[in-house]
PDB file of C-alpha atoms in Angstrom:
ATOM      1  CA  MET A   1     129.167 191.542  -9.160  1.00 47.00           C
ATOM      2  CA  ALA A   2     127.398 194.239  -7.518  1.00 52.00           C
ATOM      3  CA  ASN A   3     124.147 192.414  -7.745  1.00 85.00           C
ATOM      4  CA  VAL A   4     125.527 190.307  -5.057  1.00 88.00           C
ATOM      5  CA  GLN A   5     126.305 193.151  -2.587  1.00 88.00           C
ATOM      6  CA  ALA A   6     122.893 194.070  -3.445  1.00 89.00           C
ATOM      7  CA  LEU A   7     121.480 191.157  -2.202  1.00 92.00           C
ATOM      8  CA  VAL A   8     123.504 190.738   0.813  1.00 93.00           C
ATOM      9  CA  ALA A   9     122.509 194.810   2.317  1.00 92.00           C
ATOM     10  CA  ASP A  10     119.206 194.175   1.644  1.00 93.00           C
ATOM     11  CA  TRP A  11     119.100 190.273   3.237  1.00 94.00           C
ATOM     12  CA  LEU A  12     121.549 192.835   6.026  1.00 95.00           C
ATOM     13  CA  VAL A  13     118.852 195.178   6.376  1.00 95.00           C
ATOM     14  CA  ARG A  14     115.912 192.921   6.728  1.00 94.00           C
ATOM     15  CA  ARG A  15     117.363 191.188   9.688  1.00 94.00           C
ATOM     16  CA  GLY A  16     117.769 194.551  10.922  1.00 95.00           C
ATOM     17  CA  ALA A  17     121.166 195.402  10.743  1.00 95.00           C
ATOM     18  CA  THR A  18     122.586 199.235   9.896  1.00 94.00           C
ATOM     19  CA  LEU A  19     124.992 199.381   7.020  1.00 92.00           C
ATOM     20  CA  ARG A  20     127.622 201.755   8.076  1.00 92.00           C
ATOM     21  CA  SER A  21     129.575 201.510   4.617  1.00 83.00           C
ATOM     22  CA  ALA A  22     129.229 200.079   0.757  1.00 83.00           C
ATOM     23  CA  THR A  23     132.454 200.750  -1.528  1.00 78.00           C
ATOM     24  CA  LEU A  24     130.730 200.691  -4.906  1.00 65.00           C
ATOM     25  CA  HIS A  25     133.738 202.075  -7.279  1.00 57.00           C
ATOM     26  CA  GLY A  26     136.288 199.444  -5.325  1.00 51.00           C
ATOM     27  CA  GLN A  27     139.421 197.950  -7.710  1.00 50.00           C
ATOM     28  CA  GLY A  28     139.139 194.365  -8.268  1.00 51.00           C
ATOM     29  CA  PRO A  29     136.680 191.949  -7.764  1.00 53.00           C
ATOM     30  CA  THR A  30     134.772 192.720  -4.460  1.00 55.00           C
ATOM     31  CA  ARG A  31     133.208 195.255  -2.910  1.00 67.00           C
ATOM     32  CA  ASP A  32     132.943 195.888   0.687  1.00 86.00           C
ATOM     33  CA  LEU A  33     129.900 196.227   3.311  1.00 91.00           C
ATOM     34  CA  VAL A  34     129.723 196.756   6.871  1.00 93.00           C
ATOM     35  CA  ALA A  35     127.119 196.691   8.961  1.00 95.00           C
ATOM     36  CA  SER A  36     126.214 196.673  12.878  1.00 95.00           C
ATOM     37  CA  LEU A  37     124.002 193.296  13.680  1.00 94.00           C
ATOM     38  CA  ASP A  38     122.848 192.452  16.546  1.00 92.00           C
ATOM     39  CA  GLY A  39     125.370 194.320  18.316  1.00 93.00           C
ATOM     40  CA  ASP A  40     128.002 193.346  16.406  1.00 93.00           C
ATOM     41  CA  ASP A  41     130.256 194.524  13.712  1.00 95.00           C
ATOM     42  CA  VAL A  42     130.016 192.758  10.524  1.00 96.00           C
ATOM     43  CA  HIS A  43     132.474 193.127   7.730  1.00 94.00           C
ATOM     44  CA  VAL A  44     131.602 191.830   4.045  1.00 94.00           C
ATOM     45  CA  GLU A  45     133.557 190.995   1.512  1.00 92.00           C
ATOM     46  CA  VAL A  46     131.054 190.426  -1.493  1.00 91.00           C
ATOM     47  CA  THR A  47     132.179 188.810  -4.691  1.00 89.00           C
ATOM     48  CA  GLY A  48     130.570 188.361  -7.838  1.00 85.00           C
ATOM     49  CA  TRP A  49     130.640 185.275 -10.718  1.00 81.00           C
ATOM     50  CA  PRO A  50     132.941 186.444 -14.175  1.00 74.00           C
ATOM     51  CA  ALA A  51     130.887 187.766 -16.817  1.00 72.00           C
ATOM     52  CA  ASP A  52     130.195 185.734 -19.799  1.00 68.00           C
ATOM     53  CA  GLY A  53     132.321 186.165 -23.035  1.00 63.00           C
ATOM     54  CA  ALA A  54     135.383 186.917 -20.017  1.00 62.00           C
ATOM     55  CA  ARG A  55     138.703 186.611 -21.970  1.00 70.00           C
ATOM     56  CA  THR A  56     139.545 184.117 -19.092  1.00 72.00           C
ATOM     57  CA  HIS A  57     137.427 180.962 -18.236  1.00 78.00           C
ATOM     58  CA  PRO A  58     135.232 181.978 -15.676  1.00 78.00           C
ATOM     59  CA  THR A  59     135.899 179.056 -13.417  1.00 84.00           C
ATOM     60  CA  THR A  60     139.639 180.154 -13.126  1.00 86.00           C
ATOM     61  CA  ILE A  61     138.825 183.902 -12.823  1.00 88.00           C
ATOM     62  CA  ALA A  62     136.536 182.961 -10.003  1.00 89.00           C
ATOM     63  CA  GLY A  63     139.444 180.849  -8.248  1.00 92.00           C
ATOM     64  CA  ASP A  64     141.588 184.077  -8.648  1.00 92.00           C
ATOM     65  CA  TRP A  65     138.753 186.762  -6.564  1.00 91.00           C
ATOM     66  CA  PHE A  66     137.704 183.693  -4.179  1.00 94.00           C
ATOM     67  CA  SER A  67     142.018 184.417  -3.237  1.00 94.00           C
ATOM     68  CA  GLY A  68     141.100 187.957  -3.169  1.00 91.00           C
ATOM     69  CA  ALA A  69     138.434 187.661  -0.317  1.00 92.00           C
ATOM     70  CA  GLU A  70     139.792 185.777   1.635  1.00 94.00           C
ATOM     71  CA  GLN A  71     143.091 187.443   1.593  1.00 93.00           C
ATOM     72  CA  ALA A  72     141.193 190.470   2.447  1.00 91.00           C
ATOM     73  CA  ALA A  73     139.329 188.902   4.859  1.00 92.00           C
ATOM     74  CA  VAL A  74     142.631 188.214   6.153  1.00 92.00           C
ATOM     75  CA  HIS A  75     143.552 191.474   6.129  1.00 92.00           C
ATOM     76  CA  ARG A  76     140.739 193.025   7.588  1.00 92.00           C
ATOM     77  CA  ARG A  77     140.423 190.358  10.858  1.00 94.00           C
ATOM     78  CA  ARG A  78     143.732 192.047  11.684  1.00 93.00           C
ATOM     79  CA  ALA A  79     142.415 194.948  11.259  1.00 93.00           C
ATOM     80  CA  HIS A  80     139.539 194.601  13.347  1.00 94.00           C
ATOM     81  CA  PRO A  81     140.167 191.707  15.854  1.00 95.00           C
ATOM     82  CA  LYS A  82     136.448 191.068  17.552  1.00 95.00           C
ATOM     83  CA  ALA A  83     134.218 192.184  14.357  1.00 95.00           C
ATOM     84  CA  ARG A  84     132.517 189.218  12.047  1.00 95.00           C
ATOM     85  CA  ILE A  85     134.531 189.114   9.317  1.00 96.00           C
ATOM     86  CA  VAL A  86     132.408 187.007   5.952  1.00 96.00           C
ATOM     87  CA  ILE A  87     133.137 186.198   2.516  1.00 96.00           C
ATOM     88  CA  ALA A  88     129.713 186.792   0.412  1.00 96.00           C
ATOM     89  CA  LEU A  89     129.591 184.887  -2.912  1.00 95.00           C
ATOM     90  CA  PRO A  90     127.183 183.603  -5.141  1.00 94.00           C
ATOM     91  CA  ASP A  91     126.002 179.959  -4.638  1.00 94.00           C
ATOM     92  CA  THR A  92     127.668 178.190  -7.534  1.00 93.00           C
ATOM     93  CA  ARG A  93     129.495 174.494  -7.270  1.00 94.00           C
ATOM     94  CA  ARG A  94     132.852 176.515  -7.983  1.00 94.00           C
ATOM     95  CA  TYR A  95     132.599 178.800  -4.592  1.00 95.00           C
ATOM     96  CA  ARG A  96     131.012 176.023  -2.864  1.00 96.00           C
ATOM     97  CA  SER A  97     134.315 173.902  -4.210  1.00 96.00           C
ATOM     98  CA  LEU A  98     136.796 176.745  -3.024  1.00 97.00           C
ATOM     99  CA  THR A  99     135.074 177.120   0.171  1.00 97.00           C
ATOM    100  CA  GLU A 100     135.768 173.530   1.252  1.00 97.00           C
ATOM    101  CA  GLN A 101     139.046 172.933  -0.414  1.00 96.00           C
ATOM    102  CA  ARG A 102     140.051 176.178   1.806  1.00 95.00           C
ATOM    103  CA  ALA A 103     137.926 175.383   4.860  1.00 95.00           C
ATOM    104  CA  THR A 104     140.985 175.343   7.071  1.00 95.00           C
ATOM    105  CA  ALA A 105     142.684 178.455   6.486  1.00 93.00           C
ATOM    106  CA  LEU A 106     139.287 180.571   6.472  1.00 95.00           C
ATOM    107  CA  ALA A 107     138.376 178.646   9.526  1.00 94.00           C
ATOM    108  CA  GLY A 108     141.509 180.148  10.743  1.00 92.00           C
ATOM    109  CA  ALA A 109     141.108 183.427   9.400  1.00 91.00           C
ATOM    110  CA  GLY A 110     137.886 183.518  11.923  1.00 95.00           C
ATOM    111  CA  ALA A 111     136.372 184.117   8.326  1.00 96.00           C
ATOM    112  CA  GLU A 112     132.992 183.084   7.683  1.00 96.00           C
ATOM    113  CA  VAL A 113     131.143 182.708   4.312  1.00 97.00           C
ATOM    114  CA  TRP A 114     127.595 183.563   3.106  1.00 97.00           C
ATOM    115  CA  PHE A 115     126.232 181.787  -0.139  1.00 97.00           C
ATOM    116  CA  VAL A 116     123.538 184.003  -1.815  1.00 95.00           C
ATOM    117  CA  ASP A 117     121.539 182.619  -4.092  1.00 92.00           C
ATOM    118  CA  PRO A 118     119.441 184.620  -7.676  1.00 87.00           C
ATOM    119  CA  ALA A 119     116.373 185.474  -5.168  1.00 89.00           C
ATOM    120  CA  GLY A 120     118.500 186.690  -2.362  1.00 87.00           C
ATOM    121  CA  SER A 121     118.505 184.384   0.135  1.00 92.00           C
ATOM    122  CA  VAL A 122     121.573 183.809   2.538  1.00 94.00           C
ATOM    123  CA  GLN A 123     123.292 180.875   3.640  1.00 93.00           C
ATOM    124  CA  ALA A 124     125.530 180.425   5.933  1.00 86.00           C
ATOM    125  CA  ARG A 125     128.487 177.827   5.700  1.00 80.00           C
TER     126      ARG A 125
END
C-alpha cells in the first residue's frame, strides 16, 4: 500500500505538484496525500492491494477497502468542496470492476479515480 502512495506521490511531483502532506501511518487501509497541482488542491485517498496469505480472500478485502476509500472521498468532498478529490488504486481487474459498479456514486461525490500500475504510470478513469 505504501508503494502505491509512493508511486502516486512521485507521479504528482513529476507533473509539477507540490506535496503538502502525506499520511504514512493512518488507521485502516488508506493513505492520504494532499498536493497543489496547477493551482488546484488535490486530495488523494490511496488504497493498496491485500497481501497474499490474508485470512480473507483479497478480492473481498479489496471491496471493503474500496468502500472505505469511497467514504473517505465523500467526507473530503464535504470538507474541501473546491478541491480535486481522488481515489488512487492499484490497476487490478477487481478495482476496475468496483469503479465501474460505483461510477454513479463516485460522480455524485465529485471523485476522480486514478489507476496506478507497478511501473508508476497513473491513468485517470
